[in-house]
Coordinates of C-alpha atoms in Angstrom, one line a residue:
X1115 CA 0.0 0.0 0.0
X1116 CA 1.5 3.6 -1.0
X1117 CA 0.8 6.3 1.1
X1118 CA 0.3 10.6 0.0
X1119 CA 0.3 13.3 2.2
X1120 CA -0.6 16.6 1.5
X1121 CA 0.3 18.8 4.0
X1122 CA -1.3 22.8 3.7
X1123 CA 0.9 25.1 5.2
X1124 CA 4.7 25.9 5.3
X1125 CA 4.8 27.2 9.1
X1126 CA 5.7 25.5 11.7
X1127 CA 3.3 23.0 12.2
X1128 CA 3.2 22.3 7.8
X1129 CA 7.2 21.7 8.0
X1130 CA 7.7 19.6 11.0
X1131 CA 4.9 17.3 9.9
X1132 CA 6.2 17.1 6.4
X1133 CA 9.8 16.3 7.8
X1134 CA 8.2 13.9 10.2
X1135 CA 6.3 12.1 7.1
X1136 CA 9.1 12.2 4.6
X1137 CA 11.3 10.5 8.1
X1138 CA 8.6 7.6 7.6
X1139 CA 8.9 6.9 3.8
X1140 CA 5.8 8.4 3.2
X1141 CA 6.0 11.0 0.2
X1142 CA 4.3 14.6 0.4
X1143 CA 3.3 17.6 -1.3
X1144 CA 3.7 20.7 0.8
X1145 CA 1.6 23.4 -0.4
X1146 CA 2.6 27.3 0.7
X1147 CA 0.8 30.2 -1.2
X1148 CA 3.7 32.1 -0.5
X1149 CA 4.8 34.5 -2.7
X1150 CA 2.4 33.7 -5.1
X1151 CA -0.4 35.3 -2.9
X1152 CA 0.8 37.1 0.1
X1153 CA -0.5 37.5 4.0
X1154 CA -0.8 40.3 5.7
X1155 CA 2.1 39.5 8.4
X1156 CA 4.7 37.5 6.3
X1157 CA 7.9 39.2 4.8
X1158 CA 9.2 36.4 2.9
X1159 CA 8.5 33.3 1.4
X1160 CA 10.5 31.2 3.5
X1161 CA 9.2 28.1 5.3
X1162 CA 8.5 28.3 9.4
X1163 CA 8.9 32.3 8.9
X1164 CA 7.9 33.8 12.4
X1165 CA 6.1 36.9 12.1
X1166 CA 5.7 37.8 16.1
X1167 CA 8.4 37.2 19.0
X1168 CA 11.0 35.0 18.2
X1169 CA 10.8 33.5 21.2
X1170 CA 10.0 29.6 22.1
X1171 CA 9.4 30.5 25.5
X1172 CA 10.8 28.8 28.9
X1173 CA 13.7 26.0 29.1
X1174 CA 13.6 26.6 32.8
X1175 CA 13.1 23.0 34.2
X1176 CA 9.4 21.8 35.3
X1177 CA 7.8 24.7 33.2
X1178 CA 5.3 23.7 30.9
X1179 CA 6.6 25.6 28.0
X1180 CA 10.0 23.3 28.9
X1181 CA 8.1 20.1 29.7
X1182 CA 6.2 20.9 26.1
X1183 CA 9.9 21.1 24.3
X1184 CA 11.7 18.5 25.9
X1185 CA 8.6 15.8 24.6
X1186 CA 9.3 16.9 21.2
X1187 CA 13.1 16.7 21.7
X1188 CA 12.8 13.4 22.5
X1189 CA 10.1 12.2 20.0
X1190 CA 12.2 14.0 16.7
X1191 CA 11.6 17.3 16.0
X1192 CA 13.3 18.7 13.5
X1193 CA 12.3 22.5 14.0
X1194 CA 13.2 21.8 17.5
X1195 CA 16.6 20.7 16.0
X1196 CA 16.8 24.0 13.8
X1197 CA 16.1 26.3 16.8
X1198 CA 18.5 24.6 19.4
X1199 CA 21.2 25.1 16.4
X1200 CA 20.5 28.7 16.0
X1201 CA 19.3 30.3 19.3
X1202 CA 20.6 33.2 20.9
X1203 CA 21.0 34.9 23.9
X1204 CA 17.6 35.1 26.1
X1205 CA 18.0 34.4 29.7
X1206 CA 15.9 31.3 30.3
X1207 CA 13.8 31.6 27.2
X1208 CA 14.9 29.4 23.6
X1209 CA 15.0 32.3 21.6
X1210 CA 15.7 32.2 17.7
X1211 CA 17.5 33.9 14.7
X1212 CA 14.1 34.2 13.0
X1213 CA 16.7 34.3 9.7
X1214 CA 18.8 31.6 10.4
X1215 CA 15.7 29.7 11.7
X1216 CA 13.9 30.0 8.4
X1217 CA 16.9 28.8 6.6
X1218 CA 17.7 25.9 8.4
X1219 CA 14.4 24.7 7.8
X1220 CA 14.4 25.4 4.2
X1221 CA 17.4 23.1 3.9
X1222 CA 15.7 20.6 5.6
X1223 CA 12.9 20.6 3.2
X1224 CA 15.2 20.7 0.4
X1225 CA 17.1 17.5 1.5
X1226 CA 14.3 15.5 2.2
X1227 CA 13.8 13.5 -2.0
X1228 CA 10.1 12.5 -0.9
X1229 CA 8.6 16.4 -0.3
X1230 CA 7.5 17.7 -3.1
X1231 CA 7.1 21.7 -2.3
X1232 CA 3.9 23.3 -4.2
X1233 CA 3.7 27.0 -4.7
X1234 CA 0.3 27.7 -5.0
X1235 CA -2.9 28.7 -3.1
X1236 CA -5.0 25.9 -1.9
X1237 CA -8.7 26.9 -2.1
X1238 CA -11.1 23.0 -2.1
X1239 CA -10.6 20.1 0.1
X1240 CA -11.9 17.6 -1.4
X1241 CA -12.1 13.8 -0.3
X1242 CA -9.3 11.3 -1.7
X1243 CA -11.8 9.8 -4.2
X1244 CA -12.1 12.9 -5.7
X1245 CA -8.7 13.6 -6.0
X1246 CA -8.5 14.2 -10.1
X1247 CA -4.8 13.6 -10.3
X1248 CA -5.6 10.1 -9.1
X1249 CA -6.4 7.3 -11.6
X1250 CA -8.9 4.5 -11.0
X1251 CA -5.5 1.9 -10.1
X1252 CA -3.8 4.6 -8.3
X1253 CA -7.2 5.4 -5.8
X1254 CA -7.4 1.6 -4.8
X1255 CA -3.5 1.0 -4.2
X1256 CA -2.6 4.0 -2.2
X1257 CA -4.3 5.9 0.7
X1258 CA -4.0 9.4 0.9
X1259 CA -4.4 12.2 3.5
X1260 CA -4.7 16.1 4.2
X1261 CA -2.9 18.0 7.1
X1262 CA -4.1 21.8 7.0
X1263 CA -2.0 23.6 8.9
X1264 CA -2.4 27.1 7.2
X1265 CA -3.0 28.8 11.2
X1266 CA -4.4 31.8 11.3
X1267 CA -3.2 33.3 8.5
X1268 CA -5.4 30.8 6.2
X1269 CA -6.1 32.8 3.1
X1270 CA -9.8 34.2 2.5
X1271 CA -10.8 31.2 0.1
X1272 CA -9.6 28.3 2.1
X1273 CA -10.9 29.6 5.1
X1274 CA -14.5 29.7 3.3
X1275 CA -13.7 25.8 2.4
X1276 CA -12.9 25.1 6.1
X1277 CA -16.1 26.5 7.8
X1278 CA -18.1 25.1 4.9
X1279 CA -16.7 21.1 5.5
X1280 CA -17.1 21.8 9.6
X1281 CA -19.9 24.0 10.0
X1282 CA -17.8 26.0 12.3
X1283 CA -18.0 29.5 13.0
X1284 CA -15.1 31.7 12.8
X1285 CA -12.8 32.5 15.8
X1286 CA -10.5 35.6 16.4
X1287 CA -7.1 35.9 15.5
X1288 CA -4.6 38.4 17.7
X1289 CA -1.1 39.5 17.0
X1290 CA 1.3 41.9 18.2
X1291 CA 4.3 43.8 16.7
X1292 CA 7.1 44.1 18.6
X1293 CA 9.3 47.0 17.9
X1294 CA 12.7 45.7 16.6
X1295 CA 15.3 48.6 18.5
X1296 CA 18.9 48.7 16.9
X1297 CA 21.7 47.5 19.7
X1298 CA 23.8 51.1 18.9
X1299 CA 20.9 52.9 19.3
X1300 CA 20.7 52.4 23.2
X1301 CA 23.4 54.6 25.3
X1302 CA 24.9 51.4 27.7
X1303 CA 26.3 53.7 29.8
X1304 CA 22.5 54.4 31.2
X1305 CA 21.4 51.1 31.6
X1306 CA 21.6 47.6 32.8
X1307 CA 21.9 43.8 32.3
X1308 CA 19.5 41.1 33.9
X1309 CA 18.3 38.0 34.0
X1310 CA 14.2 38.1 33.8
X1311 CA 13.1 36.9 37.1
X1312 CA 16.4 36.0 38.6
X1313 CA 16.2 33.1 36.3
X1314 CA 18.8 32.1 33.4
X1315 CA 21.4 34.9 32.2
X1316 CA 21.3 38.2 32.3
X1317 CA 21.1 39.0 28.5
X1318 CA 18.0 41.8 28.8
X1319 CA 18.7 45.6 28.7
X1320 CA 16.9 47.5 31.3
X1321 CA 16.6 50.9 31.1
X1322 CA 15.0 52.1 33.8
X1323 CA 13.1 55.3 33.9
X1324 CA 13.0 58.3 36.5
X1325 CA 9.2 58.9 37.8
X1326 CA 9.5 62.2 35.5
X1327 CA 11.2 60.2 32.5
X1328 CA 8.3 57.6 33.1
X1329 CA 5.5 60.4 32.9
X1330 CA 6.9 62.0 30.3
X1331 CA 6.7 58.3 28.1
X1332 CA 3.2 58.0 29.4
X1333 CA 1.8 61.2 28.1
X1334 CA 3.7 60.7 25.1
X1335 CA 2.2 57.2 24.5
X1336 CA -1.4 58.1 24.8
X1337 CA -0.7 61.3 22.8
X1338 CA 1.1 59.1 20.0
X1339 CA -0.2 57.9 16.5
X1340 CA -1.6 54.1 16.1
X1341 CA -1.4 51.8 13.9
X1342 CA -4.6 52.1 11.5
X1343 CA -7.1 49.1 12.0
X1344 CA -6.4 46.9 8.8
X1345 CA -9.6 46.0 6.4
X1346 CA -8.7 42.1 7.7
X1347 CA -8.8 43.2 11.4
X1348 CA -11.6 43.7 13.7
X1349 CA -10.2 45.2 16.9
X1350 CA -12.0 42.7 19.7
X1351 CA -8.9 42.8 22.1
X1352 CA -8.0 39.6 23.7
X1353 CA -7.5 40.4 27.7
X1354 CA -4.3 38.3 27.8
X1355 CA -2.7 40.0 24.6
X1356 CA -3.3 44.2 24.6
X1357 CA -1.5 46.7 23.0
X1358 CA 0.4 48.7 25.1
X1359 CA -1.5 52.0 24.6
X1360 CA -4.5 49.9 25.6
X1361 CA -3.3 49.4 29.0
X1362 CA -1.9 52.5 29.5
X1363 CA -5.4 54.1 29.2
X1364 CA -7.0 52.3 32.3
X1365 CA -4.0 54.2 34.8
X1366 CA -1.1 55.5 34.8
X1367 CA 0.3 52.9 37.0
X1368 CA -0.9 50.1 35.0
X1369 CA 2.1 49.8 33.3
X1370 CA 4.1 49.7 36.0
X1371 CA 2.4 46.0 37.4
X1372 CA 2.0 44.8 33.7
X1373 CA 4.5 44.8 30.9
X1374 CA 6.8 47.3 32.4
X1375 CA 7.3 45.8 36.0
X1376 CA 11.0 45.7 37.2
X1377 CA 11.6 41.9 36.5
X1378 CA 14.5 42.3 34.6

């Protein structure tokens, strides 16, 4: 019996379960839109391209963000393999070259003879007997299967095919930018290394602020330009994930206790 897997989706989730297959003899066709039809959030076309922190969170021991990473270590992973050989500095955290991340896992897709990479948009899923590249011979002798891992930046079309095969309603989709500072921008002579929460190395920059240098950022924040709501948003914020200017508007302390508190 010969066994297909097509696999929709070149993040994270798409490559390591297309290495994983192609590990197990069984051939696949990755499919990634990219560039061919863009997202919103992407830069490149690379596979596993991270488009938020590039952060893997916790390796300190008994976390469950470690517990979660040392399972996959031990069953295999080869993304966990590509970030272990490219992380950098980040106290207790696995934290990634998002570049050299990407790369590594393009290489691994390129070595692997049985994945077959297709750059297109995927828009109908359709069962394996109606799979019209299949001939009557080929649709008894071989079983196939579909792995949609598109996440939440599924394109308009295949999204429409996903709620229309589960009768599923949408859910909501949040992100954050994080503001990428340059390392010679920052004046070392004002501020400090630590370790966040005592734990790992110290590899953060603090820079602390003065009550009057902290009130000054505060009025400055809320008086500040945002980002324009894109057509593809709708601004529903998630408690666990708001924008800074968000939080800032429900006190001026707020900050303080939330993602500004002194933990290094």
């Amino acid at each position: 019996m010969d066994y297909k897997v097509k696999v929709i989706g070149g993040g994270l989730a798409g490559c390591e379960a297309a290495l994983q297959c192609a590990r197990q003899g069984v051939a696949v066709e990755l499919y990634e839109m990219r560039p061919v039809c863009p997202t919103p959030a992407h830069q490149t076309a690379d596979f596993a391209e991270l488009v938020c922190s590039n952060s893997l969170k916790s390796e300190s021991e008994f976390t469950a963000p470690w517990l979660l990473k040392q399972e996959m270590r031990r069953a295999g992973s080869r993304l966990l393999a590509c970030a272990d050989s490219c992380a950098v500095p980040a106290g207790h955290a696995l934290a990634v070259d998002r570049v050299a991340f990407s790369e590594k896992v393009n290489q691994a897709i390129a070595r692997e003879p049985l994945i077959t990479v297709k750059r297109e948009e995927v828009t109908r899923l359709a069962p394996a007997s109606d799979d019209p590249s299949a001939t009557n011979g080929e649709a008894e002798n071989a079983i196939s299967a579909t792995i949609i891992a598109t996440g939440p930046l599924t394109s308009p079309a295949l999204s429409q095919e996903i709620a229309r095969l589960t009768g599923s309603d949408h859910l909501f989709f949040y992100d954050s930018i994080s503001p990428i500072v340059e390392a010679d921008s920052i004046d070392m002579s004002r501020v400090y290394l630590a370790a966040r929460y005592g734990k790992g190395t110290a590899d953060y920059i603090n820079c602390p602020f003065t009550p009057e240098a902290y009130g000054r950022f505060y009025d400055a924040l809320l008086a500040a330009q945002s980002v324009e709501e894109k057509d593809w948003e709708r601004l529903n914020y998630f408690e666990g994930c708001l924008p800074i200017e968000e939080i800032a508007r429900r006190g001026r302390d707020t900050l303080r206790f939330g993602p500004m508190k002194p933990v290094g």
